[in-house]
mmCIF file with all atom_site columns, C-alpha atoms and ligand atoms in Angstrom:
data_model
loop_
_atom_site.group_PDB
_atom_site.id
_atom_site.type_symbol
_atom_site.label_atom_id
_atom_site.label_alt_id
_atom_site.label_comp_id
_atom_site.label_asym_id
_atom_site.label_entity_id
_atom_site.label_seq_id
_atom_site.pdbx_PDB_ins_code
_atom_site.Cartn_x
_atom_site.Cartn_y
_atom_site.Cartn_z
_atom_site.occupancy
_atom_site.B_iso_or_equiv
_atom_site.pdbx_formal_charge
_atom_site.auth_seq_id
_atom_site.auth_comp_id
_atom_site.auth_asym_id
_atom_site.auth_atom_id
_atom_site.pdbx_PDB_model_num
ATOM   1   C CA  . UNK X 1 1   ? -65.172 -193.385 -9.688  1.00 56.00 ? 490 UNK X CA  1
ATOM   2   C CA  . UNK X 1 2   ? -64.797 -190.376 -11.565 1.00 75.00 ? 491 UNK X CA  1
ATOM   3   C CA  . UNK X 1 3   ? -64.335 -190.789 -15.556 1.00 82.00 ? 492 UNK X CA  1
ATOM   4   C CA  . UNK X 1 4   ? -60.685 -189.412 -16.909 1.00 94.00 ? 493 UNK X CA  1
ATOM   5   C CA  . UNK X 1 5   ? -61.135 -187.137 -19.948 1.00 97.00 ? 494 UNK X CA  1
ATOM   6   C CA  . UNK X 1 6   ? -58.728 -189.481 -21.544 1.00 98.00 ? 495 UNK X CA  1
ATOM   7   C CA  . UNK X 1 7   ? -56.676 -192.898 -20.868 1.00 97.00 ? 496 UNK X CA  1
ATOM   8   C CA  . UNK X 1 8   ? -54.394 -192.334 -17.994 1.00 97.00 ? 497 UNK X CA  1
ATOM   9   C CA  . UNK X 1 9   ? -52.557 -194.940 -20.110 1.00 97.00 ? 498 UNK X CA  1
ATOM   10  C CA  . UNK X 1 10  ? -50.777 -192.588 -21.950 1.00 98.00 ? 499 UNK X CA  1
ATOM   11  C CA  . UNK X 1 11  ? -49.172 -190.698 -19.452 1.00 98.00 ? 500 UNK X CA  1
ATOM   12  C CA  . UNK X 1 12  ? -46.084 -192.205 -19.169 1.00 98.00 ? 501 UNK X CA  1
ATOM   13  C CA  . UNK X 1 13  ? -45.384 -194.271 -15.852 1.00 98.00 ? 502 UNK X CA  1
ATOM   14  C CA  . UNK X 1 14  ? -41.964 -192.592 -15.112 1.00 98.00 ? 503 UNK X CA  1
ATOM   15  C CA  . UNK X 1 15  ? -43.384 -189.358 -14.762 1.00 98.00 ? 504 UNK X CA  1
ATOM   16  C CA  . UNK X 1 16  ? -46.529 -190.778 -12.929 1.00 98.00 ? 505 UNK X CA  1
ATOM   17  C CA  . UNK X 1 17  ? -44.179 -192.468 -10.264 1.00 98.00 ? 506 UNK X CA  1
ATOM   18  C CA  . UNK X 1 18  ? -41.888 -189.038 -10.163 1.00 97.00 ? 507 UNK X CA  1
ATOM   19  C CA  . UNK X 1 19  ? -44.280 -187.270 -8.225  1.00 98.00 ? 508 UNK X CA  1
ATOM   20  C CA  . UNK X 1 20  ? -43.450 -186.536 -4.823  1.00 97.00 ? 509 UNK X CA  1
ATOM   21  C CA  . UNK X 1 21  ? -45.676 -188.562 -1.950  1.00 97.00 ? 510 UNK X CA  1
ATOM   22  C CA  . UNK X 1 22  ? -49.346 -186.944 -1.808  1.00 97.00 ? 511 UNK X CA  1
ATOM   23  C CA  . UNK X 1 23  ? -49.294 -185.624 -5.205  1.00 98.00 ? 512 UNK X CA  1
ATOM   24  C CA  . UNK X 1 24  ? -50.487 -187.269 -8.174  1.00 98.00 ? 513 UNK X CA  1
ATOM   25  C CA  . UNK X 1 25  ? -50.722 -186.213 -12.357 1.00 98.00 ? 514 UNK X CA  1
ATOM   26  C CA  . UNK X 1 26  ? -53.632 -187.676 -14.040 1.00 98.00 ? 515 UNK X CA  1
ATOM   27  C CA  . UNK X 1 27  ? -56.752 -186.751 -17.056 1.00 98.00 ? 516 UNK X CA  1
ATOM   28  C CA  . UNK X 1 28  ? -58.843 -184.169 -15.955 1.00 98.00 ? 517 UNK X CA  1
ATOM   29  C CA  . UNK X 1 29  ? -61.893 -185.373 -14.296 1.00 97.00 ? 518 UNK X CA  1
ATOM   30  C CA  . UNK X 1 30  ? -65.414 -184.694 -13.984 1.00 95.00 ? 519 UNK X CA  1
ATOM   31  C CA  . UNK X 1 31  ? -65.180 -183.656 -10.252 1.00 95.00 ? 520 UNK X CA  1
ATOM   32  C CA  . UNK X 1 32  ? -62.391 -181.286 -10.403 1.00 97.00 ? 521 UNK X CA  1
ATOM   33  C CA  . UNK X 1 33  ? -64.627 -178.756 -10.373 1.00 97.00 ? 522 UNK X CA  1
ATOM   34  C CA  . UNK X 1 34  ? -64.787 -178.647 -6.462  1.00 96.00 ? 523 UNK X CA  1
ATOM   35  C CA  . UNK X 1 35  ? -60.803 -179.189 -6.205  1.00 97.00 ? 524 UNK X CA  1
ATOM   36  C CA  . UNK X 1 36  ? -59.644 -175.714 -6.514  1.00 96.00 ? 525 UNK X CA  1
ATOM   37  C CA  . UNK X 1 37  ? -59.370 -176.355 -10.565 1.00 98.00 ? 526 UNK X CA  1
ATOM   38  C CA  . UNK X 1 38  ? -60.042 -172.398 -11.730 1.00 98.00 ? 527 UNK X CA  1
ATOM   39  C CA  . UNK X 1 39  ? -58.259 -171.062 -8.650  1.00 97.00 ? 528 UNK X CA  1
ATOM   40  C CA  . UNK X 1 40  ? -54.997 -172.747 -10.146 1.00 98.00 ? 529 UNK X CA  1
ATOM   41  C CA  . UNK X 1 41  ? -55.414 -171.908 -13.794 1.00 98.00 ? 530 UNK X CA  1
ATOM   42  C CA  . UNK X 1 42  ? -56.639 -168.142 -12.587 1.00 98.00 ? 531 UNK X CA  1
ATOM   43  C CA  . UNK X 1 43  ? -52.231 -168.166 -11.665 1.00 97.00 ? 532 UNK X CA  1
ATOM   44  C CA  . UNK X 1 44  ? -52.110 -167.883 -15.214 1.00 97.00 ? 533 UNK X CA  1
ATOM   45  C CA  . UNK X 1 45  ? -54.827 -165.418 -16.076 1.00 97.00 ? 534 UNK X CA  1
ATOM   46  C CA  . UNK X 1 46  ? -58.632 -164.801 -15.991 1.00 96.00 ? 535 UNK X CA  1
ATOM   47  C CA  . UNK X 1 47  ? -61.057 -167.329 -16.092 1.00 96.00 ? 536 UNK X CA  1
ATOM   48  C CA  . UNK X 1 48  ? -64.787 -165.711 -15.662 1.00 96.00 ? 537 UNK X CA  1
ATOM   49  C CA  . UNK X 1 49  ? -66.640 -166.695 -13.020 1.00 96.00 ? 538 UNK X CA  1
ATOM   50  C CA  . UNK X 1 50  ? -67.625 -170.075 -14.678 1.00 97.00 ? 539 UNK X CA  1
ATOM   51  C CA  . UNK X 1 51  ? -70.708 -172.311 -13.119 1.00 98.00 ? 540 UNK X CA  1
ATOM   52  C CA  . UNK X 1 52  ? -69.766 -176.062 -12.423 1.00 98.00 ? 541 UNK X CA  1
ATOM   53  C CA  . UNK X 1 53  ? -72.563 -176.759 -15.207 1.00 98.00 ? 542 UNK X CA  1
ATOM   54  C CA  . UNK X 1 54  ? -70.796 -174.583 -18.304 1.00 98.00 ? 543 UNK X CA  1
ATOM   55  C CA  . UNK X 1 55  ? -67.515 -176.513 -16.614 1.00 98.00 ? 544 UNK X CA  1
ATOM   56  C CA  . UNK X 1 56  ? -69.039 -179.755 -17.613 1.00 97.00 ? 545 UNK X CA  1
ATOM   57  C CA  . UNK X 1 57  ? -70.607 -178.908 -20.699 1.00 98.00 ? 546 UNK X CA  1
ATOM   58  C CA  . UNK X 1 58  ? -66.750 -177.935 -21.883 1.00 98.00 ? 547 UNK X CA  1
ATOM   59  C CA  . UNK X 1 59  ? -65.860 -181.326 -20.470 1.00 97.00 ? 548 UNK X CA  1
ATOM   60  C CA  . UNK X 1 60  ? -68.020 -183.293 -22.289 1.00 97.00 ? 549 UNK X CA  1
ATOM   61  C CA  . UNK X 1 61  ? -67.766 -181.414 -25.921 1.00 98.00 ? 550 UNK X CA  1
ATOM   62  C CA  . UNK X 1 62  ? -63.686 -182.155 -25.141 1.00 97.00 ? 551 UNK X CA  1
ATOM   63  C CA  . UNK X 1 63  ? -63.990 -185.541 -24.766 1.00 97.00 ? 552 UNK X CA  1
ATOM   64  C CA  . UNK X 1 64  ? -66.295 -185.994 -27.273 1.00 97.00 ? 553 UNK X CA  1
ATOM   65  C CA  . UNK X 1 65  ? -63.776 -184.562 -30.196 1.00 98.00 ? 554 UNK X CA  1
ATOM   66  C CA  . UNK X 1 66  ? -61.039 -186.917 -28.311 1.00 96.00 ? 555 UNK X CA  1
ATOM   67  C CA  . UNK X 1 67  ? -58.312 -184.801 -29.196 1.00 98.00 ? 556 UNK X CA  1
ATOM   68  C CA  . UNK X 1 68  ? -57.654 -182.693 -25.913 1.00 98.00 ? 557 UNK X CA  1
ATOM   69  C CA  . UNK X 1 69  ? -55.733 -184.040 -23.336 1.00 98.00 ? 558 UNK X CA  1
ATOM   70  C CA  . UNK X 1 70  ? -56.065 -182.177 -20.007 1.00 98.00 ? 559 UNK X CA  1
ATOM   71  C CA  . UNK X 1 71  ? -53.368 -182.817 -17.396 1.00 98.00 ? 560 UNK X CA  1
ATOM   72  C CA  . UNK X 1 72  ? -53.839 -182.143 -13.953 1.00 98.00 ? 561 UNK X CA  1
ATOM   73  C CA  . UNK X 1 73  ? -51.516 -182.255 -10.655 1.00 98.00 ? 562 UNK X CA  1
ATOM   74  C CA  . UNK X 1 74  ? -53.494 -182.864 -7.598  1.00 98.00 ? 563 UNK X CA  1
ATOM   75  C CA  . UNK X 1 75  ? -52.249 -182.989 -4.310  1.00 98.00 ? 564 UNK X CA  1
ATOM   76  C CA  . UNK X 1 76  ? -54.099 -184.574 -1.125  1.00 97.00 ? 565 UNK X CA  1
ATOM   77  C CA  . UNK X 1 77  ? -54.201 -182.536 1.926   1.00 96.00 ? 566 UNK X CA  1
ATOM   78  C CA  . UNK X 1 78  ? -52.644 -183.843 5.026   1.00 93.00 ? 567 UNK X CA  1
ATOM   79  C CA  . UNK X 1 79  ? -56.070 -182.430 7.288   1.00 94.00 ? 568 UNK X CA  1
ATOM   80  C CA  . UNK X 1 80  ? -57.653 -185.322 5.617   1.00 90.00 ? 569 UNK X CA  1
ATOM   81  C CA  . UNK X 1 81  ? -60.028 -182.746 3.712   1.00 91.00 ? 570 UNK X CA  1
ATOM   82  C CA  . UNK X 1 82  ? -59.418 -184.275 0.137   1.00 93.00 ? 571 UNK X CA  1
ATOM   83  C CA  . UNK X 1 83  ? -57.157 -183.316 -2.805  1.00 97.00 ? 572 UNK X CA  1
ATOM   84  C CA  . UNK X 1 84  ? -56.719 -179.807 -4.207  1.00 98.00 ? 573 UNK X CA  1
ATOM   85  C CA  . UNK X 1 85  ? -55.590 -179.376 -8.388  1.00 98.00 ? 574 UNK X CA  1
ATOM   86  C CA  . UNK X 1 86  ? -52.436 -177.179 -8.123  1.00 98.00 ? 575 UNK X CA  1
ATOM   87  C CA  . UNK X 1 87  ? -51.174 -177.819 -11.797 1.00 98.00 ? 576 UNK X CA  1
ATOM   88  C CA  . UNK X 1 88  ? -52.862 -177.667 -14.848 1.00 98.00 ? 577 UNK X CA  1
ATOM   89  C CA  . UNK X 1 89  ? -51.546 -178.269 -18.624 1.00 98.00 ? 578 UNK X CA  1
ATOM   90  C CA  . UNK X 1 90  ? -53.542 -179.206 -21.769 1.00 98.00 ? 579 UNK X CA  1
ATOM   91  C CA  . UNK X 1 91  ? -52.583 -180.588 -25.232 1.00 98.00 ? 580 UNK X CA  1
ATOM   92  C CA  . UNK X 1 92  ? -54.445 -179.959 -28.285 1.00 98.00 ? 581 UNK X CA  1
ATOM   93  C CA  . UNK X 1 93  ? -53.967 -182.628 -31.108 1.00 98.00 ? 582 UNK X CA  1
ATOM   94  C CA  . UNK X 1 94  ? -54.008 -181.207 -34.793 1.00 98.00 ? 583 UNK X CA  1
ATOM   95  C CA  . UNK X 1 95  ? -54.366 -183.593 -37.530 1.00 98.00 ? 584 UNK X CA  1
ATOM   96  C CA  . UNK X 1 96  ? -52.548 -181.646 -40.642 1.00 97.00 ? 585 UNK X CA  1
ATOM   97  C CA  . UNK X 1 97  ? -52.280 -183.134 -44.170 1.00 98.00 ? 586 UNK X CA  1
ATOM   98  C CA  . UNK X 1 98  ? -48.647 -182.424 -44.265 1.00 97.00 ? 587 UNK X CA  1
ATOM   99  C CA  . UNK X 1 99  ? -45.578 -184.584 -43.503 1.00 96.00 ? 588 UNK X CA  1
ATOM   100 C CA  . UNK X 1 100 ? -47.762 -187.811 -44.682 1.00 96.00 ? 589 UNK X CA  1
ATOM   101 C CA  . UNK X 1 101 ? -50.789 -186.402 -42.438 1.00 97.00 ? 590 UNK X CA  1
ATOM   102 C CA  . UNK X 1 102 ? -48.868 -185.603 -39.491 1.00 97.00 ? 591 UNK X CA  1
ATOM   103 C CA  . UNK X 1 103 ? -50.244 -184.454 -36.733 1.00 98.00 ? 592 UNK X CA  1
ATOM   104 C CA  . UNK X 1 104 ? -48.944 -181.692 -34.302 1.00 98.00 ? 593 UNK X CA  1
ATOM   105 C CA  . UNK X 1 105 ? -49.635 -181.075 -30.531 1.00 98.00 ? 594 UNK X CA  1
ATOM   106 C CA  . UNK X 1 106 ? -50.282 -177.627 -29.344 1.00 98.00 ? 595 UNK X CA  1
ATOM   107 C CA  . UNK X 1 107 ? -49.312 -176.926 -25.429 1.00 98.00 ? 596 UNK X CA  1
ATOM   108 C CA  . UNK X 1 108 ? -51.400 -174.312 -23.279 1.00 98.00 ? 597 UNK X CA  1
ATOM   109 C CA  . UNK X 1 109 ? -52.771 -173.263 -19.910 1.00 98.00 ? 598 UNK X CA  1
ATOM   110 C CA  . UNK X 1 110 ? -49.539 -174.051 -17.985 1.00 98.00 ? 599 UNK X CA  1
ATOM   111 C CA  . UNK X 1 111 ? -50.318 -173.465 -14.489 1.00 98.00 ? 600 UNK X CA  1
ATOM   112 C CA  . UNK X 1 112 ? -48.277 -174.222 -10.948 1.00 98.00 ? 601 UNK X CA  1
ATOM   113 C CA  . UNK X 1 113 ? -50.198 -173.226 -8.404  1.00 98.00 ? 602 UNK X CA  1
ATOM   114 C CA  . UNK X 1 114 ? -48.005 -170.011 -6.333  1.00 98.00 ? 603 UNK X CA  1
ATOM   115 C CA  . UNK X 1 115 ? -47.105 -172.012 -3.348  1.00 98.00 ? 604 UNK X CA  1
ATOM   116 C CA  . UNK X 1 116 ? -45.865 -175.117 -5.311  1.00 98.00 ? 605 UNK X CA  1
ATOM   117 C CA  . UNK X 1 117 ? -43.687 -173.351 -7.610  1.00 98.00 ? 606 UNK X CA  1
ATOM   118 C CA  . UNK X 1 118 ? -40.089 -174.125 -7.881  1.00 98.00 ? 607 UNK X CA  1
ATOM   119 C CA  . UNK X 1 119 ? -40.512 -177.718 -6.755  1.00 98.00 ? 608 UNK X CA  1
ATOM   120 C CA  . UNK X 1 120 ? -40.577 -179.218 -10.248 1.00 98.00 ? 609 UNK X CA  1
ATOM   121 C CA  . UNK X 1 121 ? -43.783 -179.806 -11.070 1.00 98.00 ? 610 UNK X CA  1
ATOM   122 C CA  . UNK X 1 122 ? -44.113 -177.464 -14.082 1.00 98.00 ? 611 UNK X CA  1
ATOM   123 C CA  . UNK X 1 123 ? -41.312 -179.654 -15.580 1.00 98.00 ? 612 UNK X CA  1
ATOM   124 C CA  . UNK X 1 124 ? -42.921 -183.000 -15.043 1.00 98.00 ? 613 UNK X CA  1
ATOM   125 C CA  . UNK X 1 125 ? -46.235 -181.099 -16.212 1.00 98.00 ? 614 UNK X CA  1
ATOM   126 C CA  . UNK X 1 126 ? -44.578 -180.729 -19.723 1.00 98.00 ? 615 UNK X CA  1
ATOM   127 C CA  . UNK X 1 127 ? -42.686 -184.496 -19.272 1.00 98.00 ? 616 UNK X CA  1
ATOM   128 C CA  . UNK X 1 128 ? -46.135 -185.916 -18.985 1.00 98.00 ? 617 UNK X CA  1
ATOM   129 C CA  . UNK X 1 129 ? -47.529 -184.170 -21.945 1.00 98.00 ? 618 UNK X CA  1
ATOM   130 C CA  . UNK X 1 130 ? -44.533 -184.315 -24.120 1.00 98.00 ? 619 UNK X CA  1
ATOM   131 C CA  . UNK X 1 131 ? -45.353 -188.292 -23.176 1.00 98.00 ? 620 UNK X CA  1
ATOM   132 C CA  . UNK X 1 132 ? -48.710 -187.809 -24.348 1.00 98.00 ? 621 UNK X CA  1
ATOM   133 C CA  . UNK X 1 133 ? -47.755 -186.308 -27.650 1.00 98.00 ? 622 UNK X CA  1
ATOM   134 C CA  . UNK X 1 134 ? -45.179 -189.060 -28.517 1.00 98.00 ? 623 UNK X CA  1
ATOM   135 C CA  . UNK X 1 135 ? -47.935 -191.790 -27.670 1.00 98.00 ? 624 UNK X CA  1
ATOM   136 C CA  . UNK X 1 136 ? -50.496 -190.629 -29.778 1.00 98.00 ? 625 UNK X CA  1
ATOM   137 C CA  . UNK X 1 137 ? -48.209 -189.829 -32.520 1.00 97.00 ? 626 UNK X CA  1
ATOM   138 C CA  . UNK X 1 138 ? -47.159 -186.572 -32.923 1.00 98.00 ? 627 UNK X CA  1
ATOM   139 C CA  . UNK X 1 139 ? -43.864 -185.187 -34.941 1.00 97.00 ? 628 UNK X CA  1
ATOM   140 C CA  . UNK X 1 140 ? -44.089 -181.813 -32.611 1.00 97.00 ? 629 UNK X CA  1
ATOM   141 C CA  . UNK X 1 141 ? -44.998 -179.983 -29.896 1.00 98.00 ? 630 UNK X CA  1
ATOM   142 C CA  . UNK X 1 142 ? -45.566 -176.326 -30.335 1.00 97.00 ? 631 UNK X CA  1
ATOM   143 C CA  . UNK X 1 143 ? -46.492 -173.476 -27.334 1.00 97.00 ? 632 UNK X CA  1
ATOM   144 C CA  . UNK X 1 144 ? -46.461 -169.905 -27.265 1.00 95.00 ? 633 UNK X CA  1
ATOM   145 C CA  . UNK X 1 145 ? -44.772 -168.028 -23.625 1.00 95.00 ? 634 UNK X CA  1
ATOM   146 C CA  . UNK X 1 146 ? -43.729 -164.818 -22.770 1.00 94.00 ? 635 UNK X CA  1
ATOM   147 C CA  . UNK X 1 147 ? -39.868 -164.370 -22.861 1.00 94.00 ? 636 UNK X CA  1
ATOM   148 C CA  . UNK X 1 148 ? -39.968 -164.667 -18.735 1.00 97.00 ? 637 UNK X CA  1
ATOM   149 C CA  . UNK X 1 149 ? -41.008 -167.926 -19.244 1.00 97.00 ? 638 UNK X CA  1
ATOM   150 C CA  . UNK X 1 150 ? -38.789 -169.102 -22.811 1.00 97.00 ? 639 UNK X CA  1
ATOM   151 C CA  . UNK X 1 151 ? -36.032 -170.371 -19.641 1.00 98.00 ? 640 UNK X CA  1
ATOM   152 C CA  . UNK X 1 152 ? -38.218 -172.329 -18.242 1.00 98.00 ? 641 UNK X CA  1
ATOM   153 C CA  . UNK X 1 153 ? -39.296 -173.973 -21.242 1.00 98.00 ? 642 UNK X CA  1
ATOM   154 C CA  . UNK X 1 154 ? -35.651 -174.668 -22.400 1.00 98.00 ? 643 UNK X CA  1
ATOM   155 C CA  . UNK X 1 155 ? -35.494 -177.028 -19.468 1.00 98.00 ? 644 UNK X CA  1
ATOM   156 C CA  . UNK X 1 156 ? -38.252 -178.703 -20.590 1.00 98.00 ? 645 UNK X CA  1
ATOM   157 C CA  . UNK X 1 157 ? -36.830 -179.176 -23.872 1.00 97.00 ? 646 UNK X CA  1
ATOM   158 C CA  . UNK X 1 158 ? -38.263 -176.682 -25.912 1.00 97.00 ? 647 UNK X CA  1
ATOM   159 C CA  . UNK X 1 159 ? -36.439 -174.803 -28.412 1.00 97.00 ? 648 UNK X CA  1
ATOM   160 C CA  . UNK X 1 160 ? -37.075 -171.177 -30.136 1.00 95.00 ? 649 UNK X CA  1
ATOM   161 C CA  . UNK X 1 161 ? -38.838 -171.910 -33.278 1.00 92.00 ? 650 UNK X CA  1
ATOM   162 C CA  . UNK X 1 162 ? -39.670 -168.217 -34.623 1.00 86.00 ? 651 UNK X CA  1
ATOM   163 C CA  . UNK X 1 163 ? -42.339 -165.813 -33.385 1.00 88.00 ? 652 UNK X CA  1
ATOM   164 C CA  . UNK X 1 164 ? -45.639 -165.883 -32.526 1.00 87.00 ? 653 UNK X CA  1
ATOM   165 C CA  . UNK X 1 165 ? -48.032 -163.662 -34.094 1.00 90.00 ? 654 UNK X CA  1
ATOM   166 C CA  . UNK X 1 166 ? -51.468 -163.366 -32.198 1.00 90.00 ? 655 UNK X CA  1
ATOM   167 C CA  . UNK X 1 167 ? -55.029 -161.616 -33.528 1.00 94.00 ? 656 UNK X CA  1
ATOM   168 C CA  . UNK X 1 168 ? -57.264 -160.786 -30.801 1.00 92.00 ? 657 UNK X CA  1
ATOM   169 C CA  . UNK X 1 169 ? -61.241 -160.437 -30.971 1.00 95.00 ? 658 UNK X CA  1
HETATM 170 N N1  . ACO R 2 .   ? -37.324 -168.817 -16.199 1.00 80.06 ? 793 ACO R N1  1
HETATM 171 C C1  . ACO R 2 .   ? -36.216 -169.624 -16.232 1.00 80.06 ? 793 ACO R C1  1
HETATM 172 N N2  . ACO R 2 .   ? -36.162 -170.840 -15.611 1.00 80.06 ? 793 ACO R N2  1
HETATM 173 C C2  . ACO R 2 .   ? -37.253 -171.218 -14.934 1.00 80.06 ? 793 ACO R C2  1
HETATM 174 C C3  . ACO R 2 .   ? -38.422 -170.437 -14.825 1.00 80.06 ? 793 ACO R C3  1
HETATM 175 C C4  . ACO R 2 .   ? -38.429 -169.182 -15.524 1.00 80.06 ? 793 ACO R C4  1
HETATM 176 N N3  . ACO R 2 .   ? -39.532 -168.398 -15.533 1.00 80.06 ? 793 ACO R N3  1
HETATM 177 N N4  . ACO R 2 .   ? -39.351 -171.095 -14.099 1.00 80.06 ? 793 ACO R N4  1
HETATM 178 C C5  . ACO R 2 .   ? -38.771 -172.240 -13.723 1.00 80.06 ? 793 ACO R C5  1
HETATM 179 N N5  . ACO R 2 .   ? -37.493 -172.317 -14.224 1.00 80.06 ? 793 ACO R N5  1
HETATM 180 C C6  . ACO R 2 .   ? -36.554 -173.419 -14.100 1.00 80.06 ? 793 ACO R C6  1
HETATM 181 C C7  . ACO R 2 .   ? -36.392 -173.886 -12.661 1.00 80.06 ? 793 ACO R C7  1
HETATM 182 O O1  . ACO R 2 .   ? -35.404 -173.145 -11.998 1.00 80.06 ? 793 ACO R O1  1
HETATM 183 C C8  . ACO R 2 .   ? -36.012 -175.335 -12.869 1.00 80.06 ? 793 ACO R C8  1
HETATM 184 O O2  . ACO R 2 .   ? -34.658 -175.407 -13.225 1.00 80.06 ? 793 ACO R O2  1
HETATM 185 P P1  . ACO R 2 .   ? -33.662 -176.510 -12.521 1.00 80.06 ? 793 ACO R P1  1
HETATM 186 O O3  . ACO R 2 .   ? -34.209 -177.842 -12.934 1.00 80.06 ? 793 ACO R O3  1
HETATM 187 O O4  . ACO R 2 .   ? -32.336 -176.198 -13.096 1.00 80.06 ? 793 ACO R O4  1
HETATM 188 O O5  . ACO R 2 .   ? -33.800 -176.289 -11.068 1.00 80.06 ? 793 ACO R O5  1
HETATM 189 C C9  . ACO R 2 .   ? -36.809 -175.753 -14.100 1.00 80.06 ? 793 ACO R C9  1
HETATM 190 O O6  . ACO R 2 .   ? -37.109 -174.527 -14.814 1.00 80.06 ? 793 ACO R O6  1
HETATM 191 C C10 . ACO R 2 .   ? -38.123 -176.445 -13.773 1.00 80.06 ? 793 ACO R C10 1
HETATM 192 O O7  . ACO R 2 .   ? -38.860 -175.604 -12.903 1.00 80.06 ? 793 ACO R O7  1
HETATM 193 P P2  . ACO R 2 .   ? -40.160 -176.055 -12.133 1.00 80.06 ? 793 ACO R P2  1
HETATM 194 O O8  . ACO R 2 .   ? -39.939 -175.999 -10.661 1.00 80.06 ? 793 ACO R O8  1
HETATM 195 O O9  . ACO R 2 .   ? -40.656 -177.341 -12.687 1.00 80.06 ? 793 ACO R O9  1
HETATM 196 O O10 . ACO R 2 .   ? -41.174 -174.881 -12.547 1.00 80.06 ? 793 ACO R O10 1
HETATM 197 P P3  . ACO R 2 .   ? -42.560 -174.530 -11.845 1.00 80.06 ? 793 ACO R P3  1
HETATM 198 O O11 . ACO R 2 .   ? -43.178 -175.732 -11.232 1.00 80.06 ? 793 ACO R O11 1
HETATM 199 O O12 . ACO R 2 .   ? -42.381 -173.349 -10.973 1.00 80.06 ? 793 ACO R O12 1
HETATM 200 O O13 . ACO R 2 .   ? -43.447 -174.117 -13.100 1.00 80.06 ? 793 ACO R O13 1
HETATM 201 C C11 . ACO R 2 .   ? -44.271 -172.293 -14.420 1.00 80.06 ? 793 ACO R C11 1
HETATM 202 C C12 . ACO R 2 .   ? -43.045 -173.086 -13.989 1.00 80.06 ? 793 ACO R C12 1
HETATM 203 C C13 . ACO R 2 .   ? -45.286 -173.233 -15.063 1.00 80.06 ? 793 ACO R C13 1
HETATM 204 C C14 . ACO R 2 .   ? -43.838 -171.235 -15.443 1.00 80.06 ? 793 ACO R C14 1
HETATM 205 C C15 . ACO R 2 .   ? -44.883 -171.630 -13.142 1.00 80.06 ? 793 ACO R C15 1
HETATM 206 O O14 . ACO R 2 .   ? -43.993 -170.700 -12.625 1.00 80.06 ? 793 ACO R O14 1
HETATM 207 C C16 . ACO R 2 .   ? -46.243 -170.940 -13.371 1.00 80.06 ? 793 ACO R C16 1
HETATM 208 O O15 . ACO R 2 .   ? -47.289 -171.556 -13.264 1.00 80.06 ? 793 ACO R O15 1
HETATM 209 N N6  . ACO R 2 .   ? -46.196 -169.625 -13.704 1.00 80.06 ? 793 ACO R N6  1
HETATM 210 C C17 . ACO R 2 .   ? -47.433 -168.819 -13.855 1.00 80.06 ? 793 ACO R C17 1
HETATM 211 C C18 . ACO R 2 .   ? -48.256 -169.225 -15.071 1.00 80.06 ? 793 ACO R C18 1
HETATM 212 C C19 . ACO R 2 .   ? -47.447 -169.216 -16.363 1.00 80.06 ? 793 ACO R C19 1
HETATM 213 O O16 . ACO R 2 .   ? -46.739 -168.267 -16.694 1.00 80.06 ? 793 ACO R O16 1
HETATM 214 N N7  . ACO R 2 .   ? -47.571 -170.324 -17.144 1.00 80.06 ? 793 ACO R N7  1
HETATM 215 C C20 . ACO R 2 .   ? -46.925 -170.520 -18.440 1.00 80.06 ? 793 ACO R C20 1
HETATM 216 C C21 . ACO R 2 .   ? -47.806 -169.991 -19.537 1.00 80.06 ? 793 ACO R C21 1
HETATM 217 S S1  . ACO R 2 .   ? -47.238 -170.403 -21.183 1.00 80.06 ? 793 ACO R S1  1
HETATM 218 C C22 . ACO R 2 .   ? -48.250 -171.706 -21.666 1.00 80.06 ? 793 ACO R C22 1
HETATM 219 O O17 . ACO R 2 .   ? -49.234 -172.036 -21.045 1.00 80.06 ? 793 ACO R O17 1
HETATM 220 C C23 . ACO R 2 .   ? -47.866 -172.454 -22.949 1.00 80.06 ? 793 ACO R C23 1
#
């Protein structure tokens, strides 16, 4: 059995049991490597070509800080040739000293694999980790999208909360 990068726990169980039949959301795990994970996430944008050992060693250095929280959608293939990841979210906890040492989740690498989109997964994507931010005690959840993408987020919940300013290196 393949270990979760978190507790599965603290997804809630509505959105667990909202999946259609075939399909379940869970942790990221070890073995996604070989499930199509990069293809998916490469919907959103570039990923390298990354070996199955660097994949690991970011694994492990994530779940050894224990505050990222990588959701996956994985859907079993009716050929009988195993499941394939076609969603992909993560959630970053901050711990701030603010607000009585809040702590703040920050939402990124939303990706619906092309031939699943428009079924609702992306929405039960951010359900699951808007779940996971409540449970480990979060006040907010912040993400930054491109304005294509600000409707889709509205459904989810999200409101405008100012701009985002960016510095690349
Ligand atoms: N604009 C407005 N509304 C939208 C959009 C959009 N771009 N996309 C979906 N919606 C609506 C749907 O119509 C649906 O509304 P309904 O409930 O009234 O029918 C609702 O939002 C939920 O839609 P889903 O079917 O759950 O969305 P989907 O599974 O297609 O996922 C996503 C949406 C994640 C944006 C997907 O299209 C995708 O992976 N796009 C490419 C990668 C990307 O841009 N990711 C976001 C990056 S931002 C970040 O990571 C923080």
């Amino acid at each position: 059995m393949a270990t979760p990068l978190f507790s599965p726990h603290l997804i809630s169980p509505t959105v667990t049991s909202s999946l259609p039949p075939g399909y379940t959301i869970r942790p990221l795990s070890r073995d996604d490597y070989h499930k199509g994970f990069f293809a998916c996430i490469q919907v959103l944008t570039s990923t390298g070509d990354v070996s199955e050992a660097r994949f690991l060693e970011r694994y492990d250095y994530m779940k050894s800080l224990g505050v990222h929280y990588f959701v996956v959608i994985e859907r079993q293939e009716e050929d009988g040739s195993g499941g394939t990841i076609v969603g992909t979210g993560t959630l970053m906890v901050e711990r701030k000293f603010i607000h009585d040492l809040g702590s703040v989740a920050h939402i990124e690498e939303i990706a619906i694999r092309k031939e699943e989109q428009g079924k609702g997964l992306g929405l039960k994507m951010l359900n699951a980790l808007s779940s996971i931010a409540k449970e480990v005690g979060c006040y907010k959840s912040i993400l930054g999208c491109s304005p294509a993408n600000e409707g889709f987020y509205e459904k989810c919940g999200f409101k405008r909360g100012g701009l985002d300013m960016n510095q690349y290196y």
